[in-house]
XYZ file of C-alpha atoms in Angstrom:
225
model
C -13.626 -19.635 -5.149
C -14.118 -17.311 -2.188
C -13.811 -13.971 -3.989
C -10.847 -13.033 -1.812
C -12.226 -14.154 1.544
C -9.728 -17.012 1.987
C -6.904 -14.480 1.811
C -8.472 -12.419 4.597
C -8.814 -15.611 6.673
C -5.086 -16.245 6.240
C -4.166 -12.648 7.065
C -6.358 -12.748 10.178
C -4.732 -15.994 11.288
C -1.241 -14.567 10.781
C -2.066 -11.495 12.833
C -1.701 -8.680 10.306
C -1.904 -5.219 11.881
C -2.579 -3.056 8.835
C -2.865 -3.374 5.055
C -3.205 -1.134 2.006
C -5.539 -2.096 -0.856
C -4.118 -2.475 -4.330
C -6.031 -2.872 -7.559
C -6.802 -6.584 -7.032
C -8.742 -5.958 -3.831
C -11.451 -4.627 -6.125
C -11.578 -7.592 -8.534
C -15.048 -8.600 -7.332
C -16.652 -5.186 -7.027
C -17.213 -2.649 -4.273
C -19.766 -4.697 -2.334
C -17.338 -7.589 -1.995
C -14.472 -5.218 -1.224
C -16.487 -3.744 1.637
C -17.246 -7.260 2.850
C -13.538 -8.122 2.864
C -12.695 -4.956 4.797
C -15.395 -5.783 7.341
C -14.125 -9.363 7.651
C -10.542 -8.241 8.319
C -9.363 -8.107 11.930
C -6.937 -5.361 10.908
C -7.221 -1.895 9.393
C -7.207 -1.298 5.655
C -5.835 2.193 5.025
C -5.620 4.485 1.991
C -5.265 8.269 2.022
C -6.187 8.739 -1.641
C -9.220 6.445 -2.016
C -12.120 8.902 -1.815
C -15.793 9.169 -2.716
C -17.334 11.676 -5.137
C -17.390 14.329 -2.409
C -13.693 13.878 -1.637
C -14.274 12.028 1.641
C -11.837 9.204 2.493
C -13.405 5.763 2.130
C -10.872 4.235 4.522
C -8.675 5.614 7.288
C -5.839 7.581 5.642
C -3.377 6.320 8.249
C -3.047 4.512 11.554
C -0.574 5.064 14.371
C 0.999 2.137 16.214
C 3.118 2.485 19.323
C 6.290 0.489 20.033
C 8.330 1.058 23.191
C 6.561 4.368 23.666
C 7.380 5.555 20.141
C 4.520 6.455 17.790
C 4.894 5.143 14.235
C 2.383 6.222 11.598
C 1.503 4.042 8.619
C 0.030 5.954 5.675
C -1.788 3.972 2.990
C -1.470 4.872 -0.704
C -3.324 3.064 -3.515
C -2.326 3.406 -7.155
C -4.609 5.746 -9.151
C -4.319 3.186 -11.950
C -6.790 1.074 -9.976
C -9.720 2.606 -11.832
C -8.403 1.160 -15.102
C -6.330 -1.862 -14.002
C -9.372 -3.102 -12.119
C -12.882 -2.793 -13.657
C -13.918 0.867 -14.171
C -17.651 0.231 -13.736
C -17.069 -0.881 -10.156
C -16.270 2.734 -9.307
C -19.102 4.286 -11.333
C -22.817 4.850 -10.833
C -25.499 3.628 -13.247
C -24.881 6.652 -15.517
C -21.172 5.892 -15.847
C -20.080 8.754 -13.594
C -17.249 7.971 -11.193
C -18.406 7.969 -7.573
C -15.044 6.726 -6.251
C -11.609 7.969 -7.286
C -7.988 7.568 -6.269
C -6.991 11.229 -6.628
C -5.815 10.736 -10.190
C -4.948 13.634 -12.449
C -2.431 14.139 -15.223
C 0.086 15.996 -13.040
C -0.055 13.827 -9.916
C -0.722 16.895 -7.768
C -3.975 15.541 -6.321
C -2.234 12.384 -5.189
C 0.715 14.267 -3.705
C -1.652 16.580 -1.819
C -3.606 13.656 -0.356
C -0.408 11.962 0.779
C 1.020 15.172 2.229
C -2.155 15.847 4.210
C -2.097 12.352 5.726
C 1.592 12.688 6.606
C 1.107 16.139 8.148
C -1.921 14.967 10.139
C -0.012 11.959 11.447
C 2.926 14.145 12.461
C 0.546 16.549 14.199
C -0.843 13.581 16.123
C 2.613 12.886 17.484
C 4.087 10.362 15.065
C 7.878 10.205 15.378
C 8.166 8.162 12.175
C 5.993 7.951 9.066
C 6.027 4.795 6.970
C 4.152 4.919 3.662
C 2.527 1.602 2.776
C 2.062 2.010 -0.955
C 0.722 0.056 -3.890
C 2.246 2.312 -6.556
C 5.247 0.678 -8.227
C 8.090 2.135 -10.261
C 7.022 1.245 -13.804
C 7.217 4.235 -16.134
C 3.654 3.691 -17.305
C 2.490 4.533 -13.772
C 3.989 8.056 -13.899
C 3.230 10.543 -12.382
C 1.960 8.176 -9.685
C 5.065 6.066 -9.118
C 6.378 5.672 -5.592
C 9.453 7.667 -6.604
C 7.163 10.474 -7.827
C 5.318 10.567 -4.509
C 8.546 10.690 -2.520
C 9.999 13.434 -4.714
C 6.907 15.613 -4.292
C 6.258 15.257 -0.560
C 8.010 15.701 2.769
C 7.846 13.936 6.117
C 7.932 10.307 4.953
C 10.786 8.275 6.435
C 10.333 5.098 4.410
C 8.045 3.831 1.668
C 7.215 0.128 1.363
C 6.001 -0.444 -2.175
C 4.089 -2.914 -4.325
C 2.264 -3.138 -7.662
C 5.217 -3.320 -10.096
C 6.539 -6.591 -8.603
C 9.943 -4.958 -8.136
C 12.668 -6.285 -5.859
C 14.162 -3.340 -3.954
C 16.116 -4.029 -0.785
C 16.990 -0.476 0.174
C 16.897 2.338 -2.342
C 17.293 5.961 -1.294
C 15.175 8.593 -3.005
C 15.299 12.302 -2.211
C 12.093 14.000 -1.150
C 10.910 17.526 -1.919
C 13.349 18.964 0.637
C 16.288 16.929 -0.632
C 16.179 14.497 2.305
C 16.697 10.791 1.677
C 13.731 8.438 2.024
C 14.107 4.655 2.095
C 12.276 2.774 -0.664
C 11.795 -1.002 -0.544
C 9.688 -3.636 -2.307
C 9.657 -7.414 -2.061
C 8.527 -8.587 -5.485
C 5.564 -10.858 -6.047
C 4.250 -14.312 -5.114
C 6.348 -14.454 -1.927
C 9.641 -13.978 -3.762
C 10.817 -12.373 -0.549
C 9.570 -10.989 2.742
C 10.547 -7.422 3.437
C 11.399 -5.847 6.743
C 11.820 -2.350 8.127
C 13.839 -1.962 11.304
C 14.145 1.067 13.551
C 17.167 1.054 15.832
C 16.317 1.496 19.504
C 19.843 2.802 19.996
C 19.960 5.739 17.606
C 16.591 5.754 15.806
C 18.123 4.931 12.425
C 16.052 2.987 9.910
C 16.971 0.128 7.587
C 15.036 -1.984 5.113
C 15.926 -5.358 3.648
C 14.617 -8.664 2.346
C 14.470 -12.238 3.522
C 14.849 -14.332 0.364
C 14.126 -18.004 -0.081
C 17.016 -20.443 -0.414
C 16.236 -22.004 -3.793
C 19.186 -24.411 -3.679
C 17.156 -26.963 -1.723
C 13.905 -26.786 -3.635
C 12.107 -29.944 -4.683
C 9.935 -30.560 -7.708
C 6.234 -31.363 -7.618
C 6.871 -34.988 -8.765
C 9.299 -35.390 -5.856
C 6.668 -34.222 -3.432
C 4.021 -36.482 -4.927
C 6.329 -39.484 -5.285
């Protein structure tokens, strides 16, 4: 009914700080996507969403500060967006792509875009780097799965994932240097709300999920009756 605008209204009301676009943000074309981004009171970020000249369309990352500690959030959008959304939205009138998501058969373009954003954030003083990704862990998304990105980069502390509707409370995946990176995802349709906590005591990180108690659910007829 609103071509996505109602969702932005809700997110604004709830006080979102930052978001990463997935394939469905583009369901109504680039003009409407740009309108949604403009309407948002928060930053949309994506390090691998670029124009035909390789320039980022959105900020690759943002840095937030908590108790004097800088935390970088790096956005990553699945390269499958060009096909899981509508390809013509990213093409000119001749059918040539004018927007891409750093897709190639090896995944190297995506990994390079992510690594650059991580390195730039670290150089800016980020003590932690959290990847906000819409990548998923389905095999059909290889070589662009979240696990692929972790395994081929360094400097990410945790990756909060989407796209494949997976429920992951706290997986540990080794990065390019063999260091463990936290991987979490909270499903779909508000199955759960995920959290990432950084200990003020020792700087350790933990992810987890708040899940709904389904034992006290009521049916629609009960609500109506």
